[in-house]
Every structure is written in C-alpha cells, then in structure tokens.
CSV table of N, CA and C in Angstrom, one decimal:
chain,number,residue,atom,x,y,z
A,1500,MET,N,131.0,111.9,76.6
A,1500,MET,CA,130.4,111.8,77.9
A,1500,MET,C,131.4,112.4,78.9
A,1501,PRO,N,130.9,113.1,79.8
A,1501,PRO,CA,131.7,113.7,80.8
A,1501,PRO,C,132.5,112.7,81.6
A,1502,ALA,N,133.8,112.9,81.8
A,1502,ALA,CA,134.6,111.9,82.5
A,1502,ALA,C,134.2,111.9,84.0
A,1503,GLU,N,133.6,113.0,84.5
A,1503,GLU,CA,133.1,113.0,85.9
A,1503,GLU,C,132.1,112.0,86.1
A,1504,LEU,N,131.2,111.8,85.1
A,1504,LEU,CA,130.1,110.8,85.3
A,1504,LEU,C,130.7,109.4,85.3
A,1505,THR,N,131.6,109.1,84.4
A,1505,THR,CA,132.3,107.8,84.4
A,1505,THR,C,133.0,107.5,85.7
A,1506,ASP,N,133.7,108.5,86.2
A,1506,ASP,CA,134.4,108.4,87.5
A,1506,ASP,C,133.4,108.1,88.7
A,1507,ARG,N,132.2,108.8,88.6
A,1507,ARG,CA,131.2,108.6,89.7
A,1507,ARG,C,130.6,107.2,89.6
A,1508,LEU,N,130.3,106.8,88.4
A,1508,LEU,CA,129.8,105.4,88.2
A,1508,LEU,C,130.7,104.4,88.8
A,1509,ALA,N,132.0,104.5,88.5
A,1509,ALA,CA,133.0,103.6,89.0
A,1509,ALA,C,133.1,103.7,90.5
A,1510,ALA,N,133.1,104.9,91.1
A,1510,ALA,CA,133.2,105.1,92.5
A,1510,ALA,C,132.0,104.5,93.3
A,1511,LEU,N,130.9,104.6,92.7
A,1511,LEU,CA,129.6,104.2,93.4
A,1511,LEU,C,129.3,102.7,93.2
A,1512,PHE,N,130.0,102.0,92.4
A,1512,PHE,CA,129.8,100.6,92.1
A,1512,PHE,C,130.5,99.7,93.1
A,1513,ARG,N,129.9,98.6,93.4
A,1513,ARG,CA,130.6,97.6,94.3
A,1513,ARG,C,130.3,96.2,93.7
A,1514,TRP,N,131.3,95.3,93.9
A,1514,TRP,CA,131.2,93.9,93.7
A,1514,TRP,C,130.9,93.3,95.1
A,1515,ILE,N,129.9,92.5,95.2
A,1515,ILE,CA,129.5,91.9,96.5
A,1515,ILE,C,129.7,90.4,96.5
A,1516,ASP,N,130.3,89.8,97.5
A,1516,ASP,CA,130.5,88.4,97.7
A,1516,ASP,C,129.2,87.9,98.3
A,1517,PRO,N,128.4,87.1,97.6
A,1517,PRO,CA,127.1,86.7,98.2
A,1517,PRO,C,127.2,85.6,99.2
A,1518,GLY,N,128.5,85.1,99.5
A,1518,GLY,CA,128.7,84.1,100.5
A,1518,GLY,C,129.1,82.7,100.1
A,1519,PRO,N,129.1,81.8,101.0
A,1519,PRO,CA,129.5,80.4,100.7
A,1519,PRO,C,128.6,79.8,99.7
A,1520,GLY,N,129.3,78.9,98.9
A,1520,GLY,CA,128.5,78.2,97.9
A,1520,GLY,C,128.3,78.9,96.6
A,1521,THR,N,128.9,80.1,96.5
A,1521,THR,CA,128.8,80.9,95.2
A,1521,THR,C,130.1,80.9,94.5
A,1522,SER,N,130.0,81.0,93.2
A,1522,SER,CA,131.3,80.9,92.4
A,1522,SER,C,131.7,82.3,91.8
A,1523,HIS,N,130.9,83.3,92.1
A,1523,HIS,CA,131.2,84.6,91.5
A,1523,HIS,C,130.7,85.8,92.4
A,1524,LEU,N,131.2,86.9,92.2
A,1524,LEU,CA,130.8,88.1,92.8
A,1524,LEU,C,129.5,88.6,92.1
A,1525,VAL,N,128.7,89.4,92.8
A,1525,VAL,CA,127.5,90.0,92.3
A,1525,VAL,C,127.7,91.5,92.2
A,1526,SER,N,127.2,92.1,91.1
A,1526,SER,CA,127.3,93.5,90.9
A,1526,SER,C,126.3,94.2,91.7
A,1527,ASP,N,126.7,95.3,92.4
A,1527,ASP,CA,125.8,96.2,93.2
A,1527,ASP,C,125.8,97.6,92.6
A,1528,ILE,N,124.8,97.9,91.8
A,1528,ILE,CA,124.7,99.2,91.2
A,1528,ILE,C,123.8,100.2,91.9
A,1529,SER,N,123.4,99.8,93.1
A,1529,SER,CA,122.5,100.6,93.9
A,1529,SER,C,123.0,102.0,94.2
A,1530,GLY,N,124.3,102.1,94.3
A,1530,GLY,CA,124.9,103.4,94.6
A,1530,GLY,C,124.6,104.4,93.5
A,1531,TRP,N,124.4,103.9,92.2
A,1531,TRP,CA,124.1,104.8,91.1
A,1531,TRP,C,122.7,105.5,91.4
A,1532,TRP,N,121.8,104.7,91.9
A,1532,TRP,CA,120.4,105.3,92.2
A,1532,TRP,C,120.4,106.2,93.4
A,1533,ARG,N,121.3,106.0,94.3
A,1533,ARG,CA,121.3,106.8,95.5
A,1533,ARG,C,121.9,108.2,95.3
A,1534,ASP,N,122.7,108.4,94.3
A,1534,ASP,CA,123.4,109.7,94.0
A,1534,ASP,C,122.6,110.6,93.1
A,1535,PRO,N,122.1,111.7,93.6
A,1535,PRO,CA,121.2,112.5,92.8
A,1535,PRO,C,121.9,113.1,91.6
A,1536,ALA,N,123.2,113.4,91.7
A,1536,ALA,CA,123.9,114.0,90.5
A,1536,ALA,C,124.0,112.9,89.4
A,1537,VAL,N,124.3,111.7,89.8
A,1537,VAL,CA,124.3,110.6,88.8
A,1537,VAL,C,123.0,110.4,88.1
A,1538,LEU,N,121.9,110.4,89.0
A,1538,LEU,CA,120.5,110.2,88.4
A,1538,LEU,C,120.2,111.4,87.4
A,1539,ALA,N,120.6,112.6,87.7
A,1539,ALA,CA,120.3,113.7,86.9
A,1539,ALA,C,121.1,113.6,85.5
A,1540,GLU,N,122.3,113.0,85.5
A,1540,GLU,CA,123.1,112.9,84.3
A,1540,GLU,C,122.9,111.6,83.5
A,1541,LEU,N,122.3,110.6,84.1
A,1541,LEU,CA,122.2,109.3,83.4
A,1541,LEU,C,121.4,109.4,82.1
A,1542,GLY,N,120.2,109.9,82.2
A,1542,GLY,CA,119.3,110.0,81.1
A,1542,GLY,C,119.9,110.8,79.9
A,1543,PRO,N,120.4,112.0,80.1
A,1543,PRO,CA,121.0,112.7,79.0
A,1543,PRO,C,122.3,112.0,78.5
A,1544,ALA,N,123.1,111.4,79.3
A,1544,ALA,CA,124.3,110.7,78.9
A,1544,ALA,C,123.9,109.5,78.0
A,1545,LEU,N,122.9,108.8,78.4
A,1545,LEU,CA,122.5,107.6,77.7
A,1545,LEU,C,122.0,107.9,76.3
A,1546,VAL,N,121.3,109.0,76.2
A,1546,VAL,CA,120.6,109.3,74.9
A,1546,VAL,C,121.5,110.1,73.9
A,1547,ARG,N,122.5,110.7,74.5
A,1547,ARG,CA,123.4,111.6,73.6
A,1547,ARG,C,123.7,111.0,72.3
A,1548,PRO,N,124.2,109.8,72.2
A,1548,PRO,CA,124.6,109.2,70.8
A,1548,PRO,C,123.4,109.0,69.9
A,1549,TYR,N,122.2,109.1,70.4
A,1549,TYR,CA,121.0,108.8,69.6
A,1549,TYR,C,120.1,110.0,69.3
A,1550,ARG,N,120.4,111.1,69.9
A,1550,ARG,CA,119.6,112.2,69.8
A,1550,ARG,C,119.3,112.7,68.4
A,1551,ALA,N,120.3,112.7,67.6
A,1551,ALA,CA,120.2,113.1,66.2
A,1551,ALA,C,119.3,112.1,65.4
A,1552,ALA,N,119.2,110.9,65.8
A,1552,ALA,CA,118.4,109.9,65.1
A,1552,ALA,C,116.9,110.0,65.4
A,1553,ARG,N,116.6,110.9,66.4
A,1553,ARG,CA,115.2,111.2,66.8
A,1553,ARG,C,114.3,110.0,67.2
A,1554,PRO,N,114.7,109.4,68.2
A,1554,PRO,CA,113.8,108.3,68.7
A,1554,PRO,C,112.4,108.8,69.1
A,1555,THR,N,111.4,108.0,68.9
A,1555,THR,CA,110.1,108.4,69.3
A,1555,THR,C,109.6,107.7,70.6
A,1556,VAL,N,110.4,106.7,71.0
A,1556,VAL,CA,110.1,106.0,72.2
A,1556,VAL,C,111.3,105.3,72.8
A,1557,VAL,N,111.3,105.2,74.1
A,1557,VAL,CA,112.4,104.4,74.8
A,1557,VAL,C,111.7,103.1,75.3
A,1558,LEU,N,112.4,102.0,75.0
A,1558,LEU,CA,112.0,100.7,75.5
A,1558,LEU,C,113.0,100.1,76.4
A,1559,ALA,N,112.6,99.6,77.6
A,1559,ALA,CA,113.5,99.0,78.5
A,1559,ALA,C,112.9,97.9,79.3
A,1560,PRO,N,113.7,96.9,79.6
A,1560,PRO,CA,113.2,95.7,80.3
A,1560,PRO,C,113.1,95.9,81.9
A,1561,ALA,N,112.1,95.2,82.5
A,1561,ALA,CA,112.1,95.2,83.9
A,1561,ALA,C,113.4,94.5,84.4
A,1562,VAL,N,114.0,94.8,85.4
A,1562,VAL,CA,113.6,95.7,86.5
A,1562,VAL,C,114.3,97.0,86.5
A,1563,THR,N,115.6,97.0,86.4
A,1563,THR,CA,116.3,98.3,86.5
A,1563,THR,C,116.0,99.2,85.2
A,1564,GLY,N,115.6,98.6,84.1
A,1564,GLY,CA,115.2,99.4,83.0
A,1564,GLY,C,114.0,100.2,83.2
A,1565,LEU,N,113.2,99.8,84.3
A,1565,LEU,CA,112.0,100.6,84.6
A,1565,LEU,C,112.4,102.0,85.3
A,1566,LEU,N,113.7,102.0,85.8
A,1566,LEU,CA,114.2,103.3,86.3
A,1566,LEU,C,114.9,104.1,85.2
A,1567,LEU,N,115.8,103.4,84.5
A,1567,LEU,CA,116.6,104.0,83.4
A,1567,LEU,C,115.8,104.5,82.2
A,1568,GLY,N,114.8,103.7,81.8
A,1568,GLY,CA,114.0,104.0,80.7
A,1568,GLY,C,113.4,105.3,80.8
A,1569,PRO,N,112.6,105.6,81.9
A,1569,PRO,CA,112.0,106.9,82.0
A,1569,PRO,C,113.0,108.1,82.1
A,1570,LEU,N,114.2,107.8,82.7
A,1570,LEU,CA,115.2,108.9,82.7
A,1570,LEU,C,115.6,109.3,81.3
A,1571,ALA,N,115.8,108.2,80.5
A,1571,ALA,CA,116.2,108.4,79.1
A,1571,ALA,C,115.1,109.1,78.3
A,1572,ALA,N,113.9,108.6,78.5
A,1572,ALA,CA,112.7,109.1,77.7
A,1572,ALA,C,112.5,110.6,78.1
A,1573,THR,N,112.7,110.9,79.3
A,1573,THR,CA,112.5,112.3,79.8
A,1573,THR,C,113.6,113.2,79.1
A,1574,ALA,N,114.8,112.7,79.0
A,1574,ALA,CA,115.9,113.5,78.4
A,1574,ALA,C,115.6,113.7,76.9
A,1575,LEU,N,114.9,112.8,76.3
A,1575,LEU,CA,114.6,113.0,74.9
A,1575,LEU,C,113.3,113.7,74.6
A,1576,GLY,N,112.4,113.8,75.7
A,1576,GLY,CA,111.1,114.3,75.5
A,1576,GLY,C,110.1,113.4,74.7
A,1577,VAL,N,110.3,112.1,74.9
A,1577,VAL,CA,109.5,111.1,74.3
A,1577,VAL,C,108.9,110.2,75.4
A,1578,GLY,N,108.0,109.2,74.9
A,1578,GLY,CA,107.4,108.3,75.9
A,1578,GLY,C,108.3,107.1,76.2
A,1579,PHE,N,107.8,106.3,77.1
A,1579,PHE,CA,108.5,105.1,77.6
A,1579,PHE,C,107.6,103.9,77.5
A,1580,VAL,N,108.2,102.8,77.1
A,1580,VAL,CA,107.5,101.5,77.1
A,1580,VAL,C,108.3,100.5,77.9
A,1581,ALA,N,107.6,99.9,78.8
A,1581,ALA,CA,108.2,98.8,79.6
A,1581,ALA,C,108.1,97.5,79.0
A,1582,ALA,N,109.1,96.7,79.1
A,1582,ALA,CA,109.1,95.3,78.7
A,1582,ALA,C,109.0,94.5,79.9
A,1583,HIS,N,108.0,93.6,80.0
A,1583,HIS,CA,107.7,92.9,81.2
A,1583,HIS,C,108.2,91.4,81.1
A,1584,LYS,N,108.5,90.9,82.3
A,1584,LYS,CA,108.9,89.5,82.4
A,1584,LYS,C,107.8,88.7,83.2
A,1585,PRO,N,107.4,87.5,82.8
A,1585,PRO,CA,106.4,86.8,83.5
A,1585,PRO,C,106.6,86.6,85.0
A,1586,GLY,N,107.9,86.5,85.4
A,1586,GLY,CA,108.2,86.2,86.8
A,1586,GLY,C,108.3,87.4,87.7
A,1587,ASP,N,108.1,88.6,87.1
A,1587,ASP,CA,108.2,89.8,87.9
A,1587,ASP,C,106.9,90.2,88.7
A,1588,GLY,N,105.8,89.5,88.4
A,1588,GLY,CA,104.6,89.7,89.2
A,1588,GLY,C,103.8,90.9,88.7
A,1589,ARG,N,104.2,91.5,87.6
A,1589,ARG,CA,103.5,92.7,87.1
A,1589,ARG,C,103.1,92.5,85.6
A,1590,LEU,N,102.8,91.4,85.2
A,1590,LEU,CA,102.4,91.1,83.8
A,1590,LEU,C,101.1,91.9,83.5
A,1591,PRO,N,101.2,92.8,82.5
A,1591,PRO,CA,100.0,93.6,82.2
A,1591,PRO,C,98.9,92.8,81.5
A,1592,ALA,N,97.7,93.3,81.6
A,1592,ALA,CA,96.5,92.7,80.8
A,1592,ALA,C,96.5,93.2,79.4
A,1593,GLY,N,95.8,92.5,78.5
A,1593,GLY,CA,95.7,93.0,77.2
A,1593,GLY,C,96.6,92.3,76.2
A,1594,PRO,N,96.5,92.7,74.9
A,1594,PRO,CA,97.3,92.0,73.9
A,1594,PRO,C,98.8,92.4,74.1
A,1595,LEU,N,99.6,91.4,74.0
A,1595,LEU,CA,101.1,91.5,74.2
A,1595,LEU,C,101.8,90.9,73.1
A,1596,THR,N,103.0,91.4,72.8
A,1596,THR,CA,103.9,90.8,71.8
A,1596,THR,C,105.1,90.2,72.7
A,1597,TRP,N,105.4,89.0,72.5
A,1597,TRP,CA,106.4,88.2,73.2
A,1597,TRP,C,107.6,87.9,72.4
A,1598,ALA,N,108.7,87.8,73.1
A,1598,ALA,CA,109.9,87.2,72.5
A,1598,ALA,C,110.7,86.5,73.6
A,1599,GLN,N,111.5,85.5,73.2
A,1599,GLN,CA,112.3,84.8,74.2
A,1599,GLN,C,113.8,85.1,73.8
A,1600,SER,N,114.6,85.4,74.8
A,1600,SER,CA,116.0,85.8,74.5
A,1600,SER,C,116.7,84.5,74.2
A,1601,PRO,N,117.9,84.6,73.5
A,1601,PRO,CA,118.8,83.5,73.5
A,1601,PRO,C,119.4,83.3,74.9
A,1602,PRO,N,120.1,82.3,75.1
A,1602,PRO,CA,120.7,82.1,76.4
A,1602,PRO,C,121.5,83.2,76.9
A,1603,ASP,N,121.3,83.7,78.2
A,1603,ASP,CA,122.1,84.8,78.7
A,1603,ASP,C,123.3,84.2,79.4
A,1604,TYR,N,124.0,85.1,80.1
A,1604,TYR,CA,125.3,84.7,80.7
A,1604,TYR,C,125.2,83.5,81.7
A,1605,ARG,N,123.9,83.3,82.2
A,1605,ARG,CA,123.7,82.1,83.1
A,1605,ARG,C,123.1,81.0,82.4
A,1606,GLY,N,122.9,81.1,81.1
A,1606,GLY,CA,122.3,80.0,80.3
A,1606,GLY,C,120.8,80.0,80.3
A,1607,ARG,N,120.2,81.1,80.9
A,1607,ARG,CA,118.7,81.2,81.0
A,1607,ARG,C,118.2,81.9,79.7
A,1608,GLN,N,117.0,81.5,79.3
A,1608,GLN,CA,116.3,82.2,78.2
A,1608,GLN,C,115.2,83.0,78.9
A,1609,VAL,N,115.1,84.3,78.7
A,1609,VAL,CA,114.2,85.2,79.3
A,1609,VAL,C,113.1,85.5,78.4
A,1610,ASP,N,111.8,85.4,78.9
A,1610,ASP,CA,110.7,85.8,78.1
A,1610,ASP,C,110.4,87.3,78.4
A,1611,LEU,N,110.1,88.0,77.4
A,1611,LEU,CA,109.8,89.5,77.5
A,1611,LEU,C,108.5,89.8,76.7
A,1612,ALA,N,107.7,90.7,77.3
A,1612,ALA,CA,106.5,91.1,76.6
A,1612,ALA,C,106.3,92.6,76.6
A,1613,VAL,N,105.7,93.1,75.6
A,1613,VAL,CA,105.4,94.5,75.5
A,1613,VAL,C,103.9,94.7,75.1
A,1614,ARG,N,103.2,95.6,75.7
A,1614,ARG,CA,101.8,95.9,75.3
A,1614,ARG,C,101.8,96.3,73.8
A,1615,ASP,N,101.0,95.7,73.1
A,1615,ASP,CA,100.9,96.0,71.6
A,1615,ASP,C,100.5,97.4,71.4
A,1616,ARG,N,99.6,98.0,72.2
A,1616,ARG,CA,99.1,99.3,71.9
A,1616,ARG,C,100.2,100.4,72.1
A,1617,HIS,N,101.3,100.1,72.7
A,1617,HIS,CA,102.4,101.1,73.0
A,1617,HIS,C,103.5,101.1,72.0
A,1618,LEU,N,103.5,100.1,71.1
A,1618,LEU,CA,104.7,100.0,70.2
A,1618,LEU,C,104.1,99.7,68.8
A,1619,GLY,N,104.5,100.6,67.8
A,1619,GLY,CA,103.9,100.3,66.5
A,1619,GLY,C,104.9,100.6,65.3
A,1620,SER,N,104.4,100.5,64.1
A,1620,SER,CA,105.2,100.6,62.9
A,1620,SER,C,105.8,102.0,62.7
A,1621,GLY,N,105.3,103.0,63.3
A,1621,GLY,CA,105.9,104.4,63.1
A,1621,GLY,C,106.9,104.7,64.1
A,1622,ASP,N,107.2,103.8,65.1
A,1622,ASP,CA,108.1,104.1,66.2
A,1622,ASP,C,109.6,103.9,65.8
A,1623,ARG,N,110.4,104.8,66.3
A,1623,ARG,CA,111.8,104.7,66.2
A,1623,ARG,C,112.3,104.5,67.6
A,1624,VAL,N,112.8,103.3,67.9
A,1624,VAL,CA,113.0,102.9,69.3
A,1624,VAL,C,114.5,102.9,69.7
A,1625,LEU,N,114.6,103.5,70.9
A,1625,LEU,CA,115.9,103.4,71.6
A,1625,LEU,C,115.7,102.4,72.8
A,1626,VAL,N,116.5,101.3,72.8
A,1626,VAL,CA,116.4,100.4,73.9
A,1626,VAL,C,117.4,100.8,75.0
A,1627,VAL,N,117.0,100.8,76.2
A,1627,VAL,CA,117.9,101.2,77.3
A,1627,VAL,C,117.9,100.1,78.4
A,1628,ASP,N,119.1,99.9,79.0
A,1628,ASP,CA,119.3,99.0,80.1
A,1628,ASP,C,120.5,99.3,80.9
A,1629,ASP,N,120.7,98.7,82.1
A,1629,ASP,CA,121.8,99.0,83.0
A,1629,ASP,C,123.1,98.3,82.6
A,1630,TRP,N,123.0,97.1,82.1
A,1630,TRP,CA,124.2,96.2,82.0
A,1630,TRP,C,124.0,95.3,80.8
A,1631,VAL,N,125.0,95.1,80.0
A,1631,VAL,CA,124.8,94.1,78.9
A,1631,VAL,C,126.1,93.2,78.9
A,1632,ARG,N,125.8,91.9,79.1
A,1632,ARG,CA,126.9,91.0,79.1
A,1632,ARG,C,126.9,90.1,77.8
A,1633,THR,N,125.7,89.6,77.5
A,1633,THR,CA,125.6,88.7,76.3
A,1633,THR,C,124.8,89.4,75.2
A,1634,GLY,N,124.0,90.4,75.6
A,1634,GLY,CA,123.0,91.0,74.6
A,1634,GLY,C,121.7,90.2,74.5
A,1635,ALA,N,121.5,89.2,75.3
A,1635,ALA,CA,120.4,88.3,75.1
A,1635,ALA,C,119.1,89.1,75.2
A,1636,GLN,N,118.9,89.8,76.3
A,1636,GLN,CA,117.6,90.6,76.5
A,1636,GLN,C,117.4,91.6,75.4
A,1637,ILE,N,118.5,92.3,75.0
A,1637,ILE,CA,118.4,93.3,74.0
A,1637,ILE,C,118.0,92.6,72.7
A,1638,HIS,N,118.5,91.5,72.4
A,1638,HIS,CA,118.1,90.7,71.2
A,1638,HIS,C,116.6,90.5,71.2
A,1639,ALA,N,116.1,90.0,72.3
A,1639,ALA,CA,114.7,89.7,72.4
A,1639,ALA,C,113.9,91.0,72.2
A,1640,LEU,N,114.3,92.1,72.8
A,1640,LEU,CA,113.6,93.4,72.6
A,1640,LEU,C,113.6,93.8,71.1
A,1641,TYR,N,114.7,93.6,70.4
A,1641,TYR,CA,114.8,93.9,69.0
A,1641,TYR,C,113.8,93.0,68.3
A,1642,ASP,N,113.7,91.7,68.7
A,1642,ASP,CA,112.7,90.8,68.0
A,1642,ASP,C,111.3,91.4,68.2
A,1643,ILE,N,110.9,91.9,69.4
A,1643,ILE,CA,109.6,92.4,69.7
A,1643,ILE,C,109.4,93.6,68.8
A,1644,CYS,N,110.4,94.5,68.7
A,1644,CYS,CA,110.2,95.7,67.8
A,1644,CYS,C,110.0,95.3,66.4
A,1645,ALA,N,110.7,94.3,65.9
A,1645,ALA,CA,110.5,93.8,64.5
A,1645,ALA,C,109.1,93.2,64.3
A,1646,ALA,N,108.6,92.5,65.3
A,1646,ALA,CA,107.3,91.9,65.2
A,1646,ALA,C,106.2,93.0,65.2
A,1647,ARG,N,106.5,94.1,65.8
A,1647,ARG,CA,105.5,95.2,65.9
A,1647,ARG,C,105.8,96.2,64.7
A,1648,GLY,N,106.8,96.0,63.9
A,1648,GLY,CA,107.1,96.9,62.8
A,1648,GLY,C,107.8,98.2,63.2
A,1649,ALA,N,108.3,98.2,64.4
A,1649,ALA,CA,109.1,99.4,64.8
A,1649,ALA,C,110.5,99.3,64.4
A,1650,LYS,N,111.2,100.5,64.2
A,1650,LYS,CA,112.6,100.5,63.8
A,1650,LYS,C,113.4,100.7,65.1
A,1651,VAL,N,114.4,99.8,65.3
A,1651,VAL,CA,115.3,100.0,66.4
A,1651,VAL,C,116.5,100.8,66.0
A,1652,LEU,N,116.8,101.8,66.7
A,1652,LEU,CA,118.0,102.7,66.5
A,1652,LEU,C,119.2,102.2,67.1
A,1653,GLY,N,119.1,101.5,68.2
A,1653,GLY,CA,120.3,101.0,68.9
A,1653,GLY,C,119.9,100.8,70.4
A,1654,ALA,N,120.9,100.5,71.2
A,1654,ALA,CA,120.7,100.3,72.6
A,1654,ALA,C,121.7,101.1,73.4
A,1655,ALA,N,121.3,101.8,74.4
A,1655,ALA,CA,122.1,102.6,75.3
A,1655,ALA,C,122.1,101.9,76.7
A,1656,VAL,N,123.3,101.6,77.2
A,1656,VAL,CA,123.4,100.9,78.5
A,1656,VAL,C,124.4,101.7,79.3
A,1657,VAL,N,124.3,101.5,80.6
A,1657,VAL,CA,125.3,102.1,81.5
A,1657,VAL,C,126.6,101.3,81.4
A,1658,ALA,N,126.6,100.0,81.7
A,1658,ALA,CA,127.8,99.3,81.7
A,1658,ALA,C,127.9,98.2,80.6
A,1659,VAL,N,128.9,98.3,79.7
A,1659,VAL,CA,129.1,97.4,78.6
A,1659,VAL,C,130.1,96.3,79.1
A,1660,ASP,N,129.6,95.1,79.1
A,1660,ASP,CA,130.4,93.9,79.5
A,1660,ASP,C,130.4,92.8,78.5
A,1661,CYS,N,130.1,93.2,77.3
A,1661,CYS,CA,130.0,92.1,76.2
A,1661,CYS,C,131.2,92.3,75.2
A,1662,PRO,N,131.4,91.2,74.4
A,1662,PRO,CA,132.4,91.3,73.4
A,1662,PRO,C,132.1,92.4,72.4
A,1663,PRO,N,133.2,93.0,71.9
A,1663,PRO,CA,133.0,94.2,70.9
A,1663,PRO,C,132.1,93.8,69.7
A,1664,GLU,N,132.2,92.6,69.3
A,1664,GLU,CA,131.4,92.2,68.1
A,1664,GLU,C,129.9,92.1,68.5
A,1665,VAL,N,129.6,91.8,69.7
A,1665,VAL,CA,128.2,91.8,70.1
A,1665,VAL,C,127.7,93.2,70.2
A,1666,ALA,N,128.5,94.1,70.8
A,1666,ALA,CA,128.1,95.5,70.9
A,1666,ALA,C,127.9,96.1,69.5
A,1667,ALA,N,128.8,95.8,68.5
A,1667,ALA,CA,128.7,96.3,67.2
A,1667,ALA,C,127.5,95.8,66.5
A,1668,ASP,N,127.2,94.5,66.6
A,1668,ASP,CA,126.1,93.8,66.0
A,1668,ASP,C,124.7,94.4,66.5
A,1669,LEU,N,124.6,94.7,67.8
A,1669,LEU,CA,123.4,95.2,68.4
A,1669,LEU,C,123.4,96.7,68.5
A,1670,ARG,N,124.4,97.4,68.0
A,1670,ARG,CA,124.5,98.8,68.0
A,1670,ARG,C,124.3,99.3,69.4
A,1671,ILE,N,125.2,98.8,70.3
A,1671,ILE,CA,125.2,99.2,71.7
A,1671,ILE,C,126.2,100.2,72.0
A,1672,THR,N,125.7,101.3,72.7
A,1672,THR,CA,126.7,102.3,73.3
A,1672,THR,C,126.6,102.2,74.8
A,1673,GLY,N,127.6,102.5,75.5
A,1673,GLY,CA,127.6,102.5,76.9
A,1673,GLY,C,128.3,103.6,77.6
A,1674,LEU,N,128.1,103.8,78.8
A,1674,LEU,CA,128.7,104.9,79.6
A,1674,LEU,C,130.0,104.5,80.2
A,1675,ILE,N,130.1,103.2,80.5
A,1675,ILE,CA,131.4,102.7,81.2
A,1675,ILE,C,131.6,101.3,80.7
A,1676,ASN,N,132.8,100.9,80.6
A,1676,ASN,CA,133.2,99.6,80.3
A,1676,ASN,C,133.3,98.8,81.6
A,1677,ALA,N,132.7,97.6,81.7
A,1677,ALA,CA,132.6,96.9,82.9
A,1677,ALA,C,134.0,96.6,83.5
A,1678,ALA,N,135.0,96.6,82.6
A,1678,ALA,CA,136.4,96.3,83.1
A,1678,ALA,C,136.9,97.5,84.0
A,1679,GLU,N,136.3,98.6,83.9
A,1679,GLU,CA,136.6,99.8,84.7
A,1679,GLU,C,136.0,99.7,86.1
A,1680,LEU,N,135.1,98.7,86.3
A,1680,LEU,CA,134.5,98.5,87.6
A,1680,LEU,C,135.2,97.4,88.3
A,1681,THR,N,136.3,97.7,89.0
A,1681,THR,CA,137.2,96.7,89.6
A,1681,THR,C,136.6,96.2,90.9
A,1682,ALA,N,137.0,95.0,91.2
A,1682,ALA,CA,136.6,94.3,92.4
A,1682,ALA,C,137.3,94.9,93.6
C-alpha cells in the first residue's frame, strides 16, 4: 500500500474528547470521507490483498461500511451487499439471514441481517469495514456467510485495532494500525 495513503489517513484522523462524564476519547474518521484523494484510493487499497482470490461480492455492515463497501466493490468490479442493524432505521423487507456478534469492545452484542436474495452459495465474499477492535461484527458477518453457503475470503479494514491473533483468525488486513493514529 502506498505510504502516502497511510500518511493521509493518519493526518486526517482525530481523537475527540466527548466531554465530562466520559472515560475515553472517540475516534473521528470523518476527515477520511472529506478528502477526495483518500476516497479515490480507499477502495483499490482495501481490495489489493484479495484481488487474486477473485471475490464475487463485497459485504459490509451499516453505517460506515455502507460507504466503504461500494468503494471496494467498484474497485473489484463486483456487487455490494449491505448488512443491516435493527437499530439503524433501515431494516429491509423480505427474507433475511441474521447473526448476533459476540460481545464487542463495549460489551454489546450486535444483531446483523443480510437479504437472502443477495448472498448465496456461489459467492466468494470480501468483508469490508472501517475499524476493527474485537472482530465481533466481522465474526457475525462470517456467520451469515456460512449460513448462506458463501465462502469468506477475508476482511479488509481501514484501521486495525485488534490483537494479532484476532486479525490472523479472521483473516483481516488493514491499511493502518490504530497505534499510528495518535491522540
């Protein structure tokens, strides 16, 4: 991956103090979406490690995955499938396959759903997301793929913030290590 992209990702990132009563800073990745050069490079950079595996579809969770997934899919010349969350107000109609994540970094279990008609046994899936800390949502997406008979090739994320054994187990590649995003 070009060092220039990694440098831009780090430069455009901010940690935000949400104010009194909070125990941690909040990541602000909005600068990534504002920079047209970063937007142009994200899709191709995310898919580069998986191009030879010939994914047939990109799968990504709401909310920021709905931006990154189409960028990655376009770079591959394949389709995109959104994974929906019941709380996002956009739950689709029709048959859905559901999975619940293991506890995430906040101890929450997230429910995710994919339209059955968009994911099937012939699919070779690349999962895409912005940030991975525990791999909980990626795990749930892999469960959905297994239930639909689709083969998961791995997960491409912008920022990797999980232990190396989680990244290895879930076949996660990233564009930047979260440790490079200093406060």
